[in-house]
């Protein structure tokens, strides 16, 4: 009997997701903006993929990376929201242990992939503005494909130890996760082992992957801004700066909520738990919703093609 109990504790069959602790009575109301954000994310990102697919003039590095970003956003939002809505609407709180670890992997993997896509997009803008005559020869389709493959493999490989480490721990405290999805730290906190390996590895991925990505983006845009402000006329400077504005907006929409969520999770011990969970959800729902809107509004080629599509359908 003792061995059986130990086995059950080490490998729980299911976890229980609480949703948003302290706001259970408001779950149905909270589901309304969540559903709206998810619907906009799905519609917007599929529209971006469709527009780039049918418009030959958009078959270039910037738009290939934008398609990768759209796919990543679709995976991220779909990884959490269906289960979250099942909690809010049907009180379906159970999640299989393996499914929980799989969800954890996909979330953190594609967060890392998305960060890498922003680096690739910064590289594209850097070459386009600082060395425009060689842009088409440097960022050829094979090179873009290799960059995209490297970004995806990096995310898959660096995050792969996370669920395997989580599987090793003995979960003898409780099976209740105070969250809407299987967030890494929320799961690891349930273990009764010394889980510093998981915590340190998670921190190392944040600092040495995401941190280096942010540093590379900052250096790239420093050089880009120097090149822009060295242009001869104000109109040329504004026009060139406009080509980078969409990318800067989506970078800020991704990193600022992520950094805020990370800091409150690690150091905001006096911050209410429901605020932690809400911020963690916003971090995964708001950027996928905003990215296609920003690119659709700020990128003239996409906006014009979309308007032509609707005009054609209307006539």
Short mmCIF file of C-alpha atoms in Angstrom, two decimals:
data_model
loop_
_atom_site.label_atom_id
_atom_site.label_comp_id
_atom_site.label_asym_id
_atom_site.label_seq_id
_atom_site.Cartn_x
_atom_site.Cartn_y
_atom_site.Cartn_z
CA UNK A 1 0.00 0.00 0.00
CA UNK A 2 2.84 2.36 0.84
CA UNK A 3 4.50 1.73 -2.51
CA UNK A 4 1.23 2.32 -4.29
CA UNK A 5 0.68 5.62 -2.52
CA UNK A 6 4.20 6.77 -3.29
CA UNK A 7 3.70 5.92 -6.95
CA UNK A 8 0.45 7.89 -7.03
CA UNK A 9 2.13 10.89 -5.48
CA UNK A 10 5.09 10.73 -7.84
CA UNK A 11 2.96 10.41 -10.97
CA UNK A 12 -0.44 12.03 -10.37
CA UNK A 13 -3.04 11.01 -12.90
CA UNK A 14 -4.62 14.46 -13.06
CA UNK A 15 -4.22 18.02 -11.86
CA UNK A 16 -7.06 20.37 -10.95
CA UNK A 17 -6.95 23.85 -12.50
CA UNK A 18 -8.70 26.38 -10.28
CA UNK A 19 -9.11 29.08 -12.91
CA UNK A 20 -8.60 32.54 -11.40
CA UNK A 21 -8.43 32.11 -7.62
CA UNK A 22 -10.67 34.54 -5.77
CA UNK A 23 -12.64 35.46 -8.88
CA UNK A 24 -14.54 32.20 -9.38
CA UNK A 25 -17.93 33.93 -9.23
CA UNK A 26 -16.85 36.21 -12.10
CA UNK A 27 -15.54 33.44 -14.37
CA UNK A 28 -18.45 33.71 -16.81
CA UNK A 29 -18.02 37.47 -17.11
CA UNK A 30 -14.25 37.19 -17.51
CA UNK A 31 -14.79 34.66 -20.28
CA UNK A 32 -16.44 37.34 -22.46
CA UNK A 33 -13.32 39.51 -23.06
CA UNK A 34 -11.16 36.37 -23.19
CA UNK A 35 -13.39 34.91 -25.93
CA UNK A 36 -13.39 38.20 -27.82
CA UNK A 37 -9.59 38.44 -27.73
CA UNK A 38 -9.26 34.84 -28.90
CA UNK A 39 -11.73 35.38 -31.76
CA UNK A 40 -9.84 38.49 -32.91
CA UNK A 41 -6.52 36.61 -32.66
CA UNK A 42 -7.80 33.68 -34.73
CA UNK A 43 -9.46 35.86 -37.37
CA UNK A 44 -6.59 38.37 -37.58
CA UNK A 45 -3.75 35.87 -37.82
CA UNK A 46 -5.51 33.68 -40.36
CA UNK A 47 -6.20 36.83 -42.38
CA UNK A 48 -2.49 37.72 -42.34
CA UNK A 49 -1.60 34.21 -43.53
CA UNK A 50 -4.24 34.36 -46.27
CA UNK A 51 -3.23 37.83 -47.51
CA UNK A 52 0.47 36.92 -47.69
CA UNK A 53 -0.40 33.66 -49.43
CA UNK A 54 -2.46 35.22 -52.23
CA UNK A 55 -0.42 38.39 -52.82
CA UNK A 56 2.84 37.72 -54.75
CA UNK A 57 4.27 41.15 -53.87
CA UNK A 58 4.28 40.12 -50.20
CA UNK A 59 6.48 37.08 -50.81
CA UNK A 60 9.56 38.50 -49.09
CA UNK A 61 11.57 38.02 -45.86
CA UNK A 62 9.58 40.50 -43.76
CA UNK A 63 6.27 38.84 -44.60
CA UNK A 64 7.61 35.30 -44.25
CA UNK A 65 8.69 36.17 -40.71
CA UNK A 66 5.29 37.78 -40.17
CA UNK A 67 3.63 34.49 -41.19
CA UNK A 68 5.82 32.65 -38.69
CA UNK A 69 4.70 35.13 -36.04
CA UNK A 70 1.04 34.54 -36.97
CA UNK A 71 1.44 30.75 -36.66
CA UNK A 72 3.20 31.15 -33.30
CA UNK A 73 0.41 33.43 -32.06
CA UNK A 74 -2.22 30.90 -33.13
CA UNK A 75 -0.44 28.09 -31.28
CA UNK A 76 0.06 30.19 -28.13
CA UNK A 77 -3.52 31.38 -27.81
CA UNK A 78 -4.97 27.96 -28.72
CA UNK A 79 -2.71 26.26 -26.18
CA UNK A 80 -4.47 27.92 -23.25
CA UNK A 81 -7.87 29.34 -24.15
CA UNK A 82 -10.00 26.27 -24.98
CA UNK A 83 -9.15 24.74 -21.60
CA UNK A 84 -9.56 28.08 -19.84
CA UNK A 85 -13.04 28.54 -21.31
CA UNK A 86 -14.00 24.98 -20.36
CA UNK A 87 -13.13 25.92 -16.76
CA UNK A 88 -15.12 29.16 -16.94
CA UNK A 89 -18.19 27.73 -18.71
CA UNK A 90 -18.43 24.07 -17.71
CA UNK A 91 -16.34 23.90 -14.51
CA UNK A 92 -14.17 21.30 -16.29
CA UNK A 93 -11.11 21.67 -14.10
CA UNK A 94 -9.33 18.34 -14.48
CA UNK A 95 -6.34 18.01 -16.79
CA UNK A 96 -4.34 14.84 -17.34
CA UNK A 97 -0.78 14.92 -15.99
CA UNK A 98 0.78 14.26 -19.41
CA UNK A 99 -1.56 16.79 -21.06
CA UNK A 100 -0.52 19.34 -18.44
CA UNK A 101 3.18 18.84 -19.21
CA UNK A 102 2.46 18.97 -22.94
CA UNK A 103 0.59 22.26 -22.54
CA UNK A 104 3.47 23.61 -20.46
CA UNK A 105 5.95 22.65 -23.16
CA UNK A 106 4.00 24.21 -26.03
CA UNK A 107 3.45 27.47 -24.16
CA UNK A 108 7.07 28.02 -23.20
CA UNK A 109 8.41 26.61 -26.47
CA UNK A 110 6.41 29.01 -28.62
CA UNK A 111 7.12 31.95 -26.32
CA UNK A 112 10.79 31.26 -27.02
CA UNK A 113 10.07 30.81 -30.74
CA UNK A 114 8.19 34.12 -30.84
CA UNK A 115 11.09 35.91 -29.19
CA UNK A 116 13.40 34.45 -31.83
CA UNK A 117 11.06 35.60 -34.61
CA UNK A 118 11.33 39.16 -33.32
CA UNK A 119 15.12 38.87 -33.55
CA UNK A 120 14.81 37.65 -37.15
CA UNK A 121 12.48 40.54 -37.98
CA UNK A 122 14.93 43.01 -36.39
CA UNK A 123 17.69 41.52 -38.56
CA UNK A 124 15.50 41.99 -41.64
CA UNK A 125 14.83 45.65 -40.77
CA UNK A 126 18.52 46.22 -40.03
CA UNK A 127 19.63 44.90 -43.43
CA UNK A 128 16.78 46.68 -45.26
CA UNK A 129 17.68 50.08 -43.78
CA UNK A 130 21.42 49.91 -43.14
CA UNK A 131 22.40 47.93 -46.26
CA UNK A 132 19.38 48.17 -48.62
CA UNK A 133 21.30 47.39 -51.83
CA UNK A 134 22.30 43.96 -50.52
CA UNK A 135 19.01 43.10 -48.81
CA UNK A 136 17.79 40.77 -51.56
CA UNK A 137 21.17 39.04 -51.83
CA UNK A 138 21.69 38.61 -48.08
CA UNK A 139 18.18 37.53 -47.07
CA UNK A 140 17.39 35.08 -49.85
CA UNK A 141 14.59 32.54 -49.49
CA UNK A 142 16.98 29.70 -48.47
CA UNK A 143 18.56 31.96 -45.83
CA UNK A 144 15.12 32.96 -44.50
CA UNK A 145 14.12 29.28 -44.34
CA UNK A 146 17.30 28.44 -42.40
CA UNK A 147 16.72 31.31 -39.96
CA UNK A 148 13.14 30.18 -39.43
CA UNK A 149 14.23 26.57 -38.85
CA UNK A 150 16.93 27.69 -36.41
CA UNK A 151 14.40 29.79 -34.46
CA UNK A 152 11.97 26.87 -34.16
CA UNK A 153 14.67 24.33 -33.24
CA UNK A 154 16.12 26.67 -30.63
CA UNK A 155 12.74 27.00 -28.94
CA UNK A 156 12.08 23.26 -29.07
CA UNK A 157 15.51 22.26 -27.74
CA UNK A 158 15.91 24.85 -24.97
CA UNK A 159 12.44 24.24 -23.49
CA UNK A 160 12.53 20.43 -23.86
CA UNK A 161 14.15 19.77 -20.42
CA UNK A 162 11.36 21.70 -18.67
CA UNK A 163 8.60 19.04 -18.81
CA UNK A 164 11.10 16.21 -18.26
CA UNK A 165 12.36 17.87 -15.08
CA UNK A 166 8.77 18.48 -13.95
CA UNK A 167 7.94 14.80 -14.53
CA UNK A 168 10.73 13.72 -12.17
CA UNK A 169 9.33 15.45 -9.08
CA UNK A 170 7.06 13.85 -6.49
CA UNK A 171 3.76 15.73 -6.20
CA UNK A 172 2.71 14.88 -2.67
CA UNK A 173 1.33 18.23 -1.47
CA UNK A 174 -1.74 18.83 -3.59
CA UNK A 175 -2.95 18.34 -7.14
CA UNK A 176 -4.65 21.76 -7.29
CA UNK A 177 -2.99 24.33 -9.57
CA UNK A 178 -4.11 27.90 -8.76
CA UNK A 179 -4.10 28.91 -12.40
CA UNK A 180 -6.04 28.64 -15.66
CA UNK A 181 -3.30 26.65 -17.39
CA UNK A 182 -0.19 24.60 -16.55
CA UNK A 183 2.29 27.40 -16.07
CA UNK A 184 5.77 26.09 -15.25
CA UNK A 185 6.31 27.71 -11.85
CA UNK A 186 2.72 27.03 -10.76
CA UNK A 187 3.21 23.30 -11.42
CA UNK A 188 6.69 23.02 -9.93
CA UNK A 189 5.52 24.70 -6.70
CA UNK A 190 3.30 21.65 -6.05
CA UNK A 191 6.27 19.28 -5.83
CA UNK A 192 7.61 18.21 -2.44
CA UNK A 193 11.19 17.74 -3.71
CA UNK A 194 13.93 20.30 -3.90
CA UNK A 195 12.98 21.80 -7.26
CA UNK A 196 15.77 24.36 -7.53
CA UNK A 197 17.02 22.65 -10.71
CA UNK A 198 13.73 23.45 -12.45
CA UNK A 199 13.70 27.00 -11.13
CA UNK A 200 17.32 27.68 -12.10
CA UNK A 201 16.85 26.17 -15.54
CA UNK A 202 13.73 28.26 -16.14
CA UNK A 203 15.60 31.40 -15.08
CA UNK A 204 18.56 30.52 -17.30
CA UNK A 205 16.28 30.18 -20.33
CA UNK A 206 14.73 33.58 -19.57
CA UNK A 207 18.06 35.35 -19.11
CA UNK A 208 20.22 33.61 -21.70
CA UNK A 209 17.61 33.22 -24.45
CA UNK A 210 15.02 35.96 -24.07
CA UNK A 211 17.54 38.34 -22.48
CA UNK A 212 20.00 37.91 -25.34
CA UNK A 213 17.17 38.33 -27.84
CA UNK A 214 16.21 41.66 -26.26
CA UNK A 215 19.85 42.76 -26.29
CA UNK A 216 20.24 41.89 -29.97
CA UNK A 217 17.02 43.73 -30.84
CA UNK A 218 18.17 46.79 -28.86
CA UNK A 219 21.56 46.83 -30.63
CA UNK A 220 19.88 46.37 -34.04
CA UNK A 221 17.50 49.24 -33.49
CA UNK A 222 20.24 51.47 -32.17
CA UNK A 223 22.02 51.02 -35.49
CA UNK A 224 18.76 51.40 -37.40
CA UNK A 225 17.92 54.69 -35.66
CA UNK A 226 21.43 56.00 -36.33
CA UNK A 227 20.98 55.20 -40.02
CA UNK A 228 17.52 56.79 -40.10
CA UNK A 229 18.60 60.06 -38.47
CA UNK A 230 21.53 60.34 -40.83
CA UNK A 231 19.17 60.52 -43.82
CA UNK A 232 19.16 63.90 -45.59
CA UNK A 233 15.49 65.00 -45.39
CA UNK A 234 12.81 64.91 -42.73
CA UNK A 235 10.28 63.24 -45.06
CA UNK A 236 12.73 60.45 -45.86
CA UNK A 237 13.45 59.93 -42.16
CA UNK A 238 9.76 59.75 -41.29
CA UNK A 239 9.00 57.38 -44.15
CA UNK A 240 11.86 55.05 -43.22
CA UNK A 241 10.95 55.18 -39.53
CA UNK A 242 7.38 54.24 -40.50
CA UNK A 243 8.60 50.97 -41.97
CA UNK A 244 9.89 49.99 -38.51
CA UNK A 245 6.95 51.25 -36.45
CA UNK A 246 4.88 48.07 -36.77
CA UNK A 247 7.76 45.89 -35.62
CA UNK A 248 8.52 48.18 -32.67
CA UNK A 249 4.87 48.13 -31.59
CA UNK A 250 4.60 44.32 -31.60
CA UNK A 251 7.94 44.01 -29.76
CA UNK A 252 6.69 46.32 -27.01
CA UNK A 253 3.33 44.47 -26.89
CA UNK A 254 5.21 41.18 -26.38
CA UNK A 255 8.07 42.04 -24.04
CA UNK A 256 6.50 44.62 -21.71
CA UNK A 257 3.57 42.43 -20.46
CA UNK A 258 5.94 39.43 -20.38
CA UNK A 259 8.51 41.26 -18.28
CA UNK A 260 5.82 42.61 -15.97
CA UNK A 261 4.29 39.14 -15.54
CA UNK A 262 7.71 37.58 -14.90
CA UNK A 263 8.68 40.18 -12.28
CA UNK A 264 5.38 39.95 -10.41
CA UNK A 265 5.57 36.14 -10.50
CA UNK A 266 9.10 36.03 -9.11
CA UNK A 267 9.24 39.04 -6.80
CA UNK A 268 5.70 40.33 -6.30
CA UNK A 269 4.96 38.30 -3.19
CA UNK A 270 2.47 40.90 -1.94
CA UNK A 271 0.59 41.03 -5.24
CA UNK A 272 -2.77 39.18 -5.08
CA UNK A 273 -2.78 35.76 -6.70
CA UNK A 274 -5.68 36.59 -9.01
CA UNK A 275 -3.64 39.49 -10.41
CA UNK A 276 -0.73 37.12 -11.15
CA UNK A 277 -3.05 34.78 -13.04
CA UNK A 278 -4.80 37.56 -14.95
CA UNK A 279 -1.46 39.02 -16.05
CA UNK A 280 -0.21 35.59 -17.13
CA UNK A 281 -3.33 35.19 -19.29
CA UNK A 282 -3.07 38.70 -20.74
CA UNK A 283 0.54 37.99 -21.68
CA UNK A 284 -0.56 35.06 -23.85
CA UNK A 285 -3.77 36.59 -25.24
CA UNK A 286 -3.09 40.28 -25.87
CA UNK A 287 -0.05 40.02 -28.23
CA UNK A 288 -1.71 37.43 -30.54
CA UNK A 289 -4.73 39.72 -30.73
CA UNK A 290 -2.74 42.95 -31.28
CA UNK A 291 -0.09 41.72 -33.72
CA UNK A 292 -2.34 41.25 -36.78
CA UNK A 293 -4.18 44.50 -35.98
CA UNK A 294 -0.92 46.45 -35.76
CA UNK A 295 0.46 44.98 -38.97
CA UNK A 296 -2.87 45.33 -40.74
CA UNK A 297 -3.16 49.01 -39.84
CA UNK A 298 0.49 50.07 -40.02
CA UNK A 299 1.68 48.08 -43.05
CA UNK A 300 0.46 49.72 -46.25
CA UNK A 301 0.92 46.64 -48.48
CA UNK A 302 -1.23 44.45 -46.23
CA UNK A 303 -3.82 47.17 -45.70
CA UNK A 304 -4.12 47.88 -49.42
CA UNK A 305 -4.41 44.19 -50.34
CA UNK A 306 -7.07 43.67 -47.68
CA UNK A 307 -9.04 46.68 -48.93
CA UNK A 308 -8.82 45.41 -52.50
CA UNK A 309 -10.08 42.02 -51.37
CA UNK A 310 -13.14 43.50 -49.66
CA UNK A 311 -13.78 45.93 -52.51
CA UNK A 312 -13.67 43.06 -54.99
CA UNK A 313 -16.07 40.99 -52.91
CA UNK A 314 -18.39 43.98 -52.52
CA UNK A 315 -18.60 44.60 -56.25
#
